[in-house]
Coordinates of C-alpha atoms and ligand atoms in Angstrom, one line a residue:
X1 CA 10.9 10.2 18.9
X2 CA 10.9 7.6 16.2
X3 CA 11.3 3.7 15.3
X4 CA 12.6 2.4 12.5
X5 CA 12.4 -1.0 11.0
X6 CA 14.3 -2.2 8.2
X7 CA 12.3 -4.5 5.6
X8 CA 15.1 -6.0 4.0
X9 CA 14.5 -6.9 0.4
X10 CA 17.9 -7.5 -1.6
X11 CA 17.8 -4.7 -4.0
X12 CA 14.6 -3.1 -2.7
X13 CA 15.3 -2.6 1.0
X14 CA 13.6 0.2 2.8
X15 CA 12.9 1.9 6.5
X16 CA 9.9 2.3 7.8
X17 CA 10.0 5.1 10.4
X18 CA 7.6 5.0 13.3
X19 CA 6.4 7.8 15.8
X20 CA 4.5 10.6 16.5
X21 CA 5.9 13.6 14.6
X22 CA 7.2 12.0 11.4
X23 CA 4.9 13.9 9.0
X24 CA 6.6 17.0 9.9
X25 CA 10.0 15.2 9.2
X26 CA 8.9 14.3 5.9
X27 CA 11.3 16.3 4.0
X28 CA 14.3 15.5 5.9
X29 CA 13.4 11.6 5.4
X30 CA 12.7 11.7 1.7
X31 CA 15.2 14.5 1.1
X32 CA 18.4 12.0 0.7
X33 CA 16.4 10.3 -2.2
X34 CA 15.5 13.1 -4.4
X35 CA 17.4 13.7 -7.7
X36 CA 15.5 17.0 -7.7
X37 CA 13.8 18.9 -4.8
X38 CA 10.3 18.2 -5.8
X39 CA 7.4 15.3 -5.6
X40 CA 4.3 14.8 -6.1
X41 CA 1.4 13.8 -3.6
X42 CA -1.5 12.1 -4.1
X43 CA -4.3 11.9 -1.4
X44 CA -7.9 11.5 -0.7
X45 CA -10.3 14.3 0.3
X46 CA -10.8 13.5 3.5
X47 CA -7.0 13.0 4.7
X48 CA -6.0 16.4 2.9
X49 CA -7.8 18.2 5.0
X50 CA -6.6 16.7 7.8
X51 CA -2.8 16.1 7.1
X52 CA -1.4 17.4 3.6
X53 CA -0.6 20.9 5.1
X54 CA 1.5 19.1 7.9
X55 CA 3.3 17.3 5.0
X56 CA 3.8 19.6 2.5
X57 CA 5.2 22.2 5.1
X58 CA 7.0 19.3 6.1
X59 CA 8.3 19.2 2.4
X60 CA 8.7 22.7 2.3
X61 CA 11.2 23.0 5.7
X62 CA 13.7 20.8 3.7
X63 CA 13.3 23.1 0.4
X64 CA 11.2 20.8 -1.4
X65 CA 8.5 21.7 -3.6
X66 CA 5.2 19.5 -4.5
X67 CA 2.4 19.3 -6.7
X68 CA -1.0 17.4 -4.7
X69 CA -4.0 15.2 -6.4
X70 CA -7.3 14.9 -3.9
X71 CA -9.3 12.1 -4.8
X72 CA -13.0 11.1 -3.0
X73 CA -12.6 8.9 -0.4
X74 CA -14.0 5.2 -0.3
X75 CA -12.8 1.7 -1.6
X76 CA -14.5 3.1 -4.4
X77 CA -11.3 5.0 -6.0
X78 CA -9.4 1.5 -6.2
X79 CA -10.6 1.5 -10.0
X80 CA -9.0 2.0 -13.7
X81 CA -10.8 5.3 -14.4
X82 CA -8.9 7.0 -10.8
X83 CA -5.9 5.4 -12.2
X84 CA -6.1 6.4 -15.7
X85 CA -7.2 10.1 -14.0
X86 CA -3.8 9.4 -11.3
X87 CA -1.3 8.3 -14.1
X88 CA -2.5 10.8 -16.5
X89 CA -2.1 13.2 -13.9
X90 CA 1.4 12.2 -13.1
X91 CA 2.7 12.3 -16.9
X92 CA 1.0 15.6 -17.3
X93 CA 3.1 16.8 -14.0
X94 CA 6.3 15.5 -15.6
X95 CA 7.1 12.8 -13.0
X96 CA 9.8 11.0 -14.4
X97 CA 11.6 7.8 -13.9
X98 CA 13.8 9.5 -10.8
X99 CA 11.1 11.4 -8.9
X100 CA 9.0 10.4 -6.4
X101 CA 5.2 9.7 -5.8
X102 CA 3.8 10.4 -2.3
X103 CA 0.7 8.5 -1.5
X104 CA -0.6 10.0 1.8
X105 CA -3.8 8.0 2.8
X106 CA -5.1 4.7 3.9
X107 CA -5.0 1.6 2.2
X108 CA -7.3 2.4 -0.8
X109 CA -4.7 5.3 -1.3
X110 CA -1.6 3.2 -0.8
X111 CA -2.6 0.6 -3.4
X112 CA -3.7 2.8 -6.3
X113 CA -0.9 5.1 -6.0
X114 CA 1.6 2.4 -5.4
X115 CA -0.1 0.8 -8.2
X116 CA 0.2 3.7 -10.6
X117 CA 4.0 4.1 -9.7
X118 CA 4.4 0.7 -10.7
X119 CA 3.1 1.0 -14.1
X120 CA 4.1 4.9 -14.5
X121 CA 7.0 5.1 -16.8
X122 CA 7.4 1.5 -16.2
X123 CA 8.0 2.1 -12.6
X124 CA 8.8 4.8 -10.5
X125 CA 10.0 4.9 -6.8
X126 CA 7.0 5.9 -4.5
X127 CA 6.5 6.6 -0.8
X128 CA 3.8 5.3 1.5
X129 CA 2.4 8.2 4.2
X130 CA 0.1 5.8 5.9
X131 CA -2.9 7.7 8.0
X132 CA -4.7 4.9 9.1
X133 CA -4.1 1.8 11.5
X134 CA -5.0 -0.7 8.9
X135 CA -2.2 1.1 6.5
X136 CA 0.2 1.7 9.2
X137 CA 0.4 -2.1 10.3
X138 CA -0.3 -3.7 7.0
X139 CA -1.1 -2.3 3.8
X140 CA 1.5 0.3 3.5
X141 CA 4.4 -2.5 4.0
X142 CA 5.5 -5.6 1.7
X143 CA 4.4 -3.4 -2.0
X144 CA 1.5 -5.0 -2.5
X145 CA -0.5 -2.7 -4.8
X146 CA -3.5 -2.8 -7.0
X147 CA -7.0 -2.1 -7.7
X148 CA -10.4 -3.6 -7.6
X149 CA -12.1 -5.0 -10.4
X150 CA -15.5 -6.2 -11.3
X151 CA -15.1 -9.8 -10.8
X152 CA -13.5 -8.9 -7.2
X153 CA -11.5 -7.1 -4.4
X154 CA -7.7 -6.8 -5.9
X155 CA -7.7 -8.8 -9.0
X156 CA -5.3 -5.9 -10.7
X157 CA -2.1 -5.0 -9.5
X158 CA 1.3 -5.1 -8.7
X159 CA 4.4 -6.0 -6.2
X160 CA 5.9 -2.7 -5.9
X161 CA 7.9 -2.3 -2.9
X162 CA 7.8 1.3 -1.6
X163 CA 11.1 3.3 -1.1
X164 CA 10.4 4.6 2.2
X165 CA 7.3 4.9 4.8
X166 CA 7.0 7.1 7.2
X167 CA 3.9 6.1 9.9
X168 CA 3.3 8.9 11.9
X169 CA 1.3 7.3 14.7
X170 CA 0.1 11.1 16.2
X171 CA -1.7 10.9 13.2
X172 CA -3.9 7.8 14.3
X173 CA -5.2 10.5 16.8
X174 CA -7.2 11.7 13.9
X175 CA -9.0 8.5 12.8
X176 CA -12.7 7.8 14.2
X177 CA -12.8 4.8 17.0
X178 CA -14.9 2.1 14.8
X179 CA -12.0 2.7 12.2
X180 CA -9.2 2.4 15.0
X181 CA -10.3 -0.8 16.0
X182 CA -10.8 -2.3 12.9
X183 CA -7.2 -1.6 11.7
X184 CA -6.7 -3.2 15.7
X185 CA -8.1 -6.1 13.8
X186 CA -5.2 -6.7 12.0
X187 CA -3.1 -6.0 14.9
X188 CA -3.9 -8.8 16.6
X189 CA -3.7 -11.0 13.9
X190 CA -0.3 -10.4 13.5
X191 CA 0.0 -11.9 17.6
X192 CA -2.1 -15.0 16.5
X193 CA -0.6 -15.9 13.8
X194 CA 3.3 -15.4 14.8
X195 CA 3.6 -13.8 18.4
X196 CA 2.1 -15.0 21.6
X197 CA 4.2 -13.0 23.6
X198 CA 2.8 -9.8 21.9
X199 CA -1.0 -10.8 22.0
X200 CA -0.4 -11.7 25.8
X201 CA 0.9 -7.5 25.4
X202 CA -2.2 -6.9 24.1
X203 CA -4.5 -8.7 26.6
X204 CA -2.5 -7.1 29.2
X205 CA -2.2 -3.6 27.3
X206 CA -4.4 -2.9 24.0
X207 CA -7.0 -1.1 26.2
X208 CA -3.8 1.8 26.6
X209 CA -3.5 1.6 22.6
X210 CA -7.2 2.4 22.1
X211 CA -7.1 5.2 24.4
X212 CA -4.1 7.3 22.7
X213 CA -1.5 5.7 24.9
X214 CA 1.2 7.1 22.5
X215 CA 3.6 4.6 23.6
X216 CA 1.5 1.6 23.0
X217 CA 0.8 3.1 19.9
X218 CA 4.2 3.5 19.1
X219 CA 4.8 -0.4 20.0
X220 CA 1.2 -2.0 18.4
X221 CA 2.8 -0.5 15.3
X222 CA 6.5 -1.6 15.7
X223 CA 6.0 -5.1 16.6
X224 CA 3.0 -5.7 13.4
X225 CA 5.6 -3.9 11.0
X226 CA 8.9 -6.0 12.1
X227 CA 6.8 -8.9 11.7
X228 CA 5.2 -8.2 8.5
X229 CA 8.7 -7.3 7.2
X230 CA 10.1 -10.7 8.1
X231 CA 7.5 -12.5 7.0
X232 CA 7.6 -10.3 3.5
X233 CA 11.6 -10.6 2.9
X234 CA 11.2 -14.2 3.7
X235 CA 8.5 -14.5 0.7
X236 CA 8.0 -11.2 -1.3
X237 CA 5.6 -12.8 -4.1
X238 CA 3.7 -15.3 -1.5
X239 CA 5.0 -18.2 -2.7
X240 CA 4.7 -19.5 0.8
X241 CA 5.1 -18.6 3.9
X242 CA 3.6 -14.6 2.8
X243 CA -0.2 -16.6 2.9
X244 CA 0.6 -16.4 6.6
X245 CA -0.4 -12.6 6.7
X246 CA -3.8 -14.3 5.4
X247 CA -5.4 -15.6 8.6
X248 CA -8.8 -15.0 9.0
X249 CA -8.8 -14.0 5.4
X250 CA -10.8 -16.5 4.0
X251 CA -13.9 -16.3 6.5
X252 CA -13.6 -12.4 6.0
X253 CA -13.5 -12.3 2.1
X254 CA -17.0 -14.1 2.2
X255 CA -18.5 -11.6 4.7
X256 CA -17.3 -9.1 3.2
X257 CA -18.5 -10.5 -0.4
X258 CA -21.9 -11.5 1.7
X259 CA -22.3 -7.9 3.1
X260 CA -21.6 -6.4 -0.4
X261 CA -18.7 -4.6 0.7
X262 CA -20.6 -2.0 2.7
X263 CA -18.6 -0.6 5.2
X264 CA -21.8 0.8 7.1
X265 CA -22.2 -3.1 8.0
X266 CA -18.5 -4.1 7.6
X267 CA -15.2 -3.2 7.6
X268 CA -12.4 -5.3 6.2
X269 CA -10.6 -5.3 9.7
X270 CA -13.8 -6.0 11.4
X271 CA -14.0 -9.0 9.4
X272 CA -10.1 -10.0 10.0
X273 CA -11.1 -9.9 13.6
X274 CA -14.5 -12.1 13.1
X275 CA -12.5 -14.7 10.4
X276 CA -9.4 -14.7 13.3
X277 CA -12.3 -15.8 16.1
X278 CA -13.8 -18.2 12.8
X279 CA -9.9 -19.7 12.3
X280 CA -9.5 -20.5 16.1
X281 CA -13.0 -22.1 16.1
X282 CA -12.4 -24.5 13.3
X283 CA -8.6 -25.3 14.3
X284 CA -10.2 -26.1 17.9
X285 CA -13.1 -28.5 15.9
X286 CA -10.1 -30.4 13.8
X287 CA -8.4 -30.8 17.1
X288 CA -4.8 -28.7 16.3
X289 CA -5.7 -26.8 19.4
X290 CA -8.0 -26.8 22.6
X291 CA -11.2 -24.9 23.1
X292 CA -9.4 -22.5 25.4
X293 CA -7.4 -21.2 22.7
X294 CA -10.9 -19.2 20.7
X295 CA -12.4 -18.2 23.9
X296 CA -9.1 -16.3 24.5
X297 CA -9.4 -15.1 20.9
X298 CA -12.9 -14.1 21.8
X299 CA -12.3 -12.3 25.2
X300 CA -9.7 -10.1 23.5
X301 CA -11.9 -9.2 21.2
X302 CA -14.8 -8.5 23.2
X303 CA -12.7 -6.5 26.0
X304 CA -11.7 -4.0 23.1
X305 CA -14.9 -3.7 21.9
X306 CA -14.3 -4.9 18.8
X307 CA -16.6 -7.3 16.4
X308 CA -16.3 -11.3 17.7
X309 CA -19.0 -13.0 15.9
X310 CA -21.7 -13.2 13.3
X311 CA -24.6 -11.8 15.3
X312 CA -22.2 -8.1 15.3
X313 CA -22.9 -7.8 11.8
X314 CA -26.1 -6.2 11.3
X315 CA -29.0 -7.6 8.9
X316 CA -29.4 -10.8 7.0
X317 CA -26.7 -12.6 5.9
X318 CA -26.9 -15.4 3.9
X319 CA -26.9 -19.2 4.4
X320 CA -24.6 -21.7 5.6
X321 CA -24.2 -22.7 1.5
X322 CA -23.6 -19.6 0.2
X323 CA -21.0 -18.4 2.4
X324 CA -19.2 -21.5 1.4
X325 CA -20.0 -20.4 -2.3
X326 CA -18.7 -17.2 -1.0
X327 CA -15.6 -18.5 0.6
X328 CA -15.0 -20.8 -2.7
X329 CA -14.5 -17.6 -4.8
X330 CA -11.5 -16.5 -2.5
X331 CA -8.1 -15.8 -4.7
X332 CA -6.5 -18.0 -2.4
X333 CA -8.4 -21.3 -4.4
X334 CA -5.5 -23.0 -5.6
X335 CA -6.6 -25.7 -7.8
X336 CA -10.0 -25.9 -6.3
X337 CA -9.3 -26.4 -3.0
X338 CA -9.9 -23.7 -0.4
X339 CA -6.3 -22.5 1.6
X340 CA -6.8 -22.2 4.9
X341 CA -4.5 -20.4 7.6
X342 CA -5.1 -22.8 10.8
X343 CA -3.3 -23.1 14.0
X344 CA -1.8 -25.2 16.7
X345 CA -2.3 -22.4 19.5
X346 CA -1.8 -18.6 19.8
X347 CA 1.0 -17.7 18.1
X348 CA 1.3 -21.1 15.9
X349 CA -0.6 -20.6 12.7
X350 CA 0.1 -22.6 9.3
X351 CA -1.3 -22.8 5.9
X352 CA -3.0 -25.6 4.7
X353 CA -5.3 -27.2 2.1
X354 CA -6.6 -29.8 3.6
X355 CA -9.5 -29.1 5.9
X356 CA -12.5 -30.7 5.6
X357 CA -15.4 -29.3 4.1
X358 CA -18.1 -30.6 6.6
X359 CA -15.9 -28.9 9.5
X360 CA -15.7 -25.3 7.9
X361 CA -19.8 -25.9 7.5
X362 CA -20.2 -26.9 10.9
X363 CA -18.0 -23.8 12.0
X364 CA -20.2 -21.7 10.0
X365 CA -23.6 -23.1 10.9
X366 CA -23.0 -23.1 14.7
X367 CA -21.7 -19.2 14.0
X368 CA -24.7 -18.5 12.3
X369 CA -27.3 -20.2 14.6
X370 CA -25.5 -18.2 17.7
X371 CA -27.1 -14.8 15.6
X372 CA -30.7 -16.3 16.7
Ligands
LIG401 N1 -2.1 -8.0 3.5 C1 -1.4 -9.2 3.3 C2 -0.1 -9.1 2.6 O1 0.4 -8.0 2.5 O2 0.4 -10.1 2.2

């Protein structure tokens, strides 16, 4: 039992299947775009202990050989020596221009492997095996690739659309419940920023999802991926429209910066959720929508459990002025001025640049006296 959805890019369009029981299917899927019955898999240690029997069997079924790379785990890996060590790999494999790449993992995994097919050989075709929520619903969609560097999170990279990306959502049964929820955080984003019919689905619902309700699973994933994939073939390169995907971005970039990326204290979908709660709070300040609108953003959050505000992030964190500094250092600064993704109610969000600057301080400094 599978979805698919169709992202589709003129000249780069792909399916993203959706199910439980797709990793065992994998050779049948990528089958039809093999020139020659072998691939190559890269994954982390953690997830190939997990899942890269299931997909190599998988493989196997259809007649397909594969070579595998386990890398450590951890954000971490999204750095030029793993991809000097991943390309170098690769060439000394002899992928070549037709073969594929499998990158079976969560996001860190998605973006250096999709990263190193991009630059490989000058770009070969690659496939996206996404094993956690966070992958499933966002980072595994729209080819958005890359690694970190020392000046900040995803500074090197690439668009390279995948070919193909098979989200087995039994899989998601594997994944611990802090990291569940966090990729959750993304999920609801996708219903603030575009859907209100699907976050009233998740008021009404999510609790099934968090569970291992296989069907809302199934449909938490569906609905983010169709709506990333419209929002991506409308504007691949973000030129526009793309920034959309960004909400809550800029108020989680500087926590995440402020909590120097340690995942023990935050994860990135943690911080979506919080900066979502932040966006609400400052559109309700500038007026665009009433107050009712964040304390529904709150009570979602708070009936799954998940990380609302400030005071859920544990140890000092740093003033009002230097999460502004923080915030100032965001890549979506264009021309000095911060970007913001606002919104006129639940399911009506927009980009803009002009916000003022005492209202995002006044946002932050009644968020941060509410930590006591
Ligand atoms: N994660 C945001 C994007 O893909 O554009």
């Amino acid at each position: 039992m599978s979805n698919v959805v169709h992202v589709g890019l003129a000249g780069r369009a792909y399916d993203v299947h959706i199910g439980p029981g797709v990793l065992p299917e994998a050779g049948s899927l990528i089958g039809p775009l093999l020139r020659r019955a072998r691939v190559a898999i890269v994954t982390d240690e953690n997830v190939a202990r997990l899942h890269l029997r299931t997909l190599v069997e998988g493989l196997e079924k259809s007649g397909i050989s594969s070579v595998s790379l386990s890398l450590p785990a951890g954000e971490g890996t999204k750095s030029w020596p793993h991809l000097e060590h991943v390309t170098g790999w690769l060439l000394e494999r002899k992928i070549e221009r037709n073969d594929i790449v499998i990158a079976l993992g969560g996001g860190v995994i998605g973006d250096l492997v999709g990263f190193a097919a991009a630059i490989l050989r000058r770009g070969v075709r690659f496939v996206q095996v996404p094993t956690s929520l966070l992958a499933q619903v966002d980072s595994s969609v729209g080819g958005k690739t890359g690694i970190n560097a020392p000046q900040g999170k995803n500074l090197i990279g690439a668009f390279h659309q995948p070919s193909l990306v098979l989200a087995d959502t039994a899989v998601l049964g594997t994944l611990a419940e802090r990291d569940f929820l966090a990729g959750y955080g993304e999920v609801v984003k996708y219903g603030l920023l575009g859907d209100s019919t699907f976050f009233q689905w998740l008021e009404g619902h999510g609790s099934r999802a968090s569970a291992g309700d296989m069907a809302a699973r199934m449909h938490i994933v569906k609905r983010s991926v169709e709506m990333k994939a419209e929002i991506v073939t409308r504007d691949e390169t973000e030129q526009g429209d793309r920034a959309l995907l960004n909400l809550g971005h800029t108020f989680c970039h500087a926590l995440e910066a402020a909590t120097h990326y340690d995942g023990a204290r935050l994860l990135h979908g943690e911080g979506v959720a919080i900066g979502c709660a932040l966006a609400f709070e400052l559109s309700a300040r500038l007026g665009l929508c009433s107050q009712e609108e964040p304390s529904r953003v709150r009570a979602l959050l708070r009936n799954m459990k998940m990380k609302v505000d400030l005071s859920d992030i544990e140890g000092e964190l740093p003033a009002v002025d230097a999460l502004i500094a923080l915030m100032g250092q965001d890549k979506k600064v264009v021309d000095g001025k911060l970007r913001f993704v606002l919104a006129r109610g639940i399911g009506a969000a927009f980009i803009t640049d002009d916000v003022p600057p005492a209202a995002v301080r006044a946002v932050l400094q009644e968020a941060l006296a509410a930590r006591g």
